[in-house]
Structure formats: structure tokens, C-alpha cells
PDB file of C-alpha atoms in Angstrom:
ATOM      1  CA  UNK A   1      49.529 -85.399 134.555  1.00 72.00           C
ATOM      2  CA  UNK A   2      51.158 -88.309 136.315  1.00 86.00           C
ATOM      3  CA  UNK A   3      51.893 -91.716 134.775  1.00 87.00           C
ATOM      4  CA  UNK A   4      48.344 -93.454 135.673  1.00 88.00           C
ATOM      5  CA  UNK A   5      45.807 -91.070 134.997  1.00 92.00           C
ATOM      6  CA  UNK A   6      47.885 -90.687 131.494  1.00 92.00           C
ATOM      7  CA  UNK A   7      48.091 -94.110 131.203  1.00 93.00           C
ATOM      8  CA  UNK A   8      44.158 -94.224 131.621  1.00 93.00           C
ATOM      9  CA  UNK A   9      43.465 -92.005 128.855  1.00 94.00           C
ATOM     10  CA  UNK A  10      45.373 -94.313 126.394  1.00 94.00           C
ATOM     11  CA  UNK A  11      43.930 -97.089 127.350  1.00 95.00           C
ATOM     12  CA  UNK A  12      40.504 -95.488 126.722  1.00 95.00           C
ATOM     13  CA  UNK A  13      41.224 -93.799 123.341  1.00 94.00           C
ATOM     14  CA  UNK A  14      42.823 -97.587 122.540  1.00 95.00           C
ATOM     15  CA  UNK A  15      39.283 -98.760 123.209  1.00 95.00           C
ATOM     16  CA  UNK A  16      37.366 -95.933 121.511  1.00 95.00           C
ATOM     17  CA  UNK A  17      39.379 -96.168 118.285  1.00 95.00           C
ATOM     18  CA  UNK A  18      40.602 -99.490 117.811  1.00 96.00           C
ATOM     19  CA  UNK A  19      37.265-101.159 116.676  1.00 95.00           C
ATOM     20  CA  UNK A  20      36.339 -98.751 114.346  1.00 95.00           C
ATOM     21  CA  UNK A  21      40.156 -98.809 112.956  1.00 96.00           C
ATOM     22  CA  UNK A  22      39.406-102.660 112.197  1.00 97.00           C
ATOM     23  CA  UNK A  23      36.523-102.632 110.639  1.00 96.00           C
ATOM     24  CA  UNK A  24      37.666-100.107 108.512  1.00 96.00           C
ATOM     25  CA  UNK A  25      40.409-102.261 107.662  1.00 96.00           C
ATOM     26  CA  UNK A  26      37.841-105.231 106.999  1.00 96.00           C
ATOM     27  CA  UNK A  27      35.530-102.954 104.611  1.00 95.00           C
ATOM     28  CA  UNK A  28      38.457-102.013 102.782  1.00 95.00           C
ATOM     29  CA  UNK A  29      40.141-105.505 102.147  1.00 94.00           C
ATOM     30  CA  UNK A  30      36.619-106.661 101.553  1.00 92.00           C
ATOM     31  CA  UNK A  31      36.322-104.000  98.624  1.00 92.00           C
ATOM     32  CA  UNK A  32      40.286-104.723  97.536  1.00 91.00           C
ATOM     33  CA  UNK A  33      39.104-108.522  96.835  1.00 90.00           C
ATOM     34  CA  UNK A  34      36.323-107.264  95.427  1.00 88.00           C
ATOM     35  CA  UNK A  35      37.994-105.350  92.649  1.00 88.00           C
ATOM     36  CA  UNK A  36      40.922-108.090  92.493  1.00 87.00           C
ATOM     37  CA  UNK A  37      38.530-110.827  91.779  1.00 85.00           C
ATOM     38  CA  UNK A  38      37.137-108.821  88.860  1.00 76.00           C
ATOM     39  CA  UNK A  39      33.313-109.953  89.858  1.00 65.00           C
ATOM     40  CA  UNK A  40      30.823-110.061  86.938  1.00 58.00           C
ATOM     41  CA  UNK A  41      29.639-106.175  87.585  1.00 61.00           C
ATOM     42  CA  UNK A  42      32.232-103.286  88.071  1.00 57.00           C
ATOM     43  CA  UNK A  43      32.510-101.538  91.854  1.00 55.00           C
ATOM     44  CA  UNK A  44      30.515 -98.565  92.269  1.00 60.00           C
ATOM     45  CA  UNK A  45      30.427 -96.100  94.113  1.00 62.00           C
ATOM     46  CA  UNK A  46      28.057 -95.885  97.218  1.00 61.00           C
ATOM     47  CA  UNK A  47      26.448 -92.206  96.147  1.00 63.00           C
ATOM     48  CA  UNK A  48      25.630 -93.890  92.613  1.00 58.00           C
ATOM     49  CA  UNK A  49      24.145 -97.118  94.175  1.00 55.00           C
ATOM     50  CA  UNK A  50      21.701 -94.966  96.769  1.00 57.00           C
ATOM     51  CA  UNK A  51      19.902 -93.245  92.719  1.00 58.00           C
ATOM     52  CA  UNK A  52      19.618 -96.746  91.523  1.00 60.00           C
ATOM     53  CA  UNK A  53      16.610 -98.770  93.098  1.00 58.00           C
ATOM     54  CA  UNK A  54      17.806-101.632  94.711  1.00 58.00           C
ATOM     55  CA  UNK A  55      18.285-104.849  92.515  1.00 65.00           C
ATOM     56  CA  UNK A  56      16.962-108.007  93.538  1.00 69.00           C
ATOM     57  CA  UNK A  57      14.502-106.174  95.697  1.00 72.00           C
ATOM     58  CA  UNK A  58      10.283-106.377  95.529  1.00 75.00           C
ATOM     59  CA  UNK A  59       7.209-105.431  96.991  1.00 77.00           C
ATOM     60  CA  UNK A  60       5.202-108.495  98.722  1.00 78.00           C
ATOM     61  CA  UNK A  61       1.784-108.582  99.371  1.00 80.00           C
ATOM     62  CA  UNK A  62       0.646-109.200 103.567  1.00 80.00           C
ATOM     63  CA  UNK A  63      -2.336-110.186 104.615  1.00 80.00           C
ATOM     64  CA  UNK A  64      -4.481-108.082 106.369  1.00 81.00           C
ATOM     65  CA  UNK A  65      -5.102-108.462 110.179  1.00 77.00           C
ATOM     66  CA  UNK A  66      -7.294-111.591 110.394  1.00 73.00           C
ATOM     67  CA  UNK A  67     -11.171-110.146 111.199  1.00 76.00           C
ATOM     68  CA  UNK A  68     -12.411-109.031 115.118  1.00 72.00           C
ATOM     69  CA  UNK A  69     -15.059-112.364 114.973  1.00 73.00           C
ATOM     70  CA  UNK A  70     -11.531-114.865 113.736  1.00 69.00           C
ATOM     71  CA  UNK A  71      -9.531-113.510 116.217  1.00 65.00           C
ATOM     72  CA  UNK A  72     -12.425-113.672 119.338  1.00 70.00           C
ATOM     73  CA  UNK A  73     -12.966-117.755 117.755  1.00 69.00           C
ATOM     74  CA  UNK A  74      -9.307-118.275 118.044  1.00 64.00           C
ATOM     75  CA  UNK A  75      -8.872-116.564 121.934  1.00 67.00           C
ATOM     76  CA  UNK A  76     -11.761-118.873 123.123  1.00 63.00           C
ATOM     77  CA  UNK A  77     -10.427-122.411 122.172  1.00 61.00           C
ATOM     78  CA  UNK A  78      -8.065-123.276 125.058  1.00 60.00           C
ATOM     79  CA  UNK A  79      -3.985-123.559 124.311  1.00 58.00           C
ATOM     80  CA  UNK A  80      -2.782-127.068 123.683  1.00 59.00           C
ATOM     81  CA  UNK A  81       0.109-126.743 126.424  1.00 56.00           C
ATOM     82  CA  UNK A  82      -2.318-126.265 129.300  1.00 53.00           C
ATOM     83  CA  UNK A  83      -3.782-129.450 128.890  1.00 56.00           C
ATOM     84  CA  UNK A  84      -0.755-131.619 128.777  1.00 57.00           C
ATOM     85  CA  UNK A  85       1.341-129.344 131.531  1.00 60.00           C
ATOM     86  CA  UNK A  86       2.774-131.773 134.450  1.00 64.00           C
ATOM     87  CA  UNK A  87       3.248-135.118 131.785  1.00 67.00           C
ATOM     88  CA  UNK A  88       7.036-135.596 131.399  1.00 66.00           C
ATOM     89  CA  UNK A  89       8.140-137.926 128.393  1.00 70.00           C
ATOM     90  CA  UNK A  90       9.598-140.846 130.726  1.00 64.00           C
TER      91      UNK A  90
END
């Protein structure tokens, strides 16, 4: 291998790694404060927290699709932007 094509495949394992390198870094100061801080709930474990149901989490209610005779009413009246298209504020 000469100097350049060598020098190529550095670069490109420098680009493949590096990122992931960092944010592995970040995760892992982020979890170091964590623990140093001493929050209100001890760290745990990922595997544990995936058992548990998620806290703060719950179902919501949606509406249903508004009804084929609502939706035909609201497709007939015209949009408001067509009829004031060309007017400038000055």
C-alpha cells in the first residue's frame, strides 16, 4: 500500500468511528453526573427499566375520523387564501 491510499483508509475509519466514540463518551458522562448528583431515584439498569411499564406514560383517547357527510361539507366551502391571493399588506 502506498502512503495515499493508506492515508485514505484512516481518514475513513476516523470518520466511521469517531462519532460513535463521542457519543459514547456523552452517554457515559451523562450517566457519571447522574450517579454523582445522587438524583431522587437510584440508576438502573436498562434490562430492568424495559419489565417496568413506563412511568409518567398514559393512554389518550383520539377522536375518530370526522363522518363521510362532515368531511364532503368541509371540501365544498372554498379556502380562505384563495379569496384574498394578490392583496399585499402595503
Amino acid at each position: 500500500m502506498d502512503r495515499s491510499s493508506l492515508l485514505g483508509v484512516v481518514v475513513v475509519l476516523v470518520a466511521v468511528f469517531l462519532p460513535n466514540l463521542m457519543l459514547v463518551v456523552v452517554l457515559a458522562l451523562a450517566r457519571y453526573e447522574e450517579r454523582m448528583l445522587g438524583g431522587s431515584e437510584p440508576v438502573e439498569e436498562p434490562r430492568q427499566q424495559l419489565r417496568q411499564e413506563p412511568r409518567g406514560r398514559h393512554l389518550v383517547a383520539v377522536p375518530d375520523l370526522p363522518s363521510a357527510e362532515t368531511a364532503a361539507r368541509h371540501k365544498a366551502r372554498p379556502h380562505r387564501s384563495t379569496t384574498a391571493r394578490g392583496r399585499h399588506a402595503a
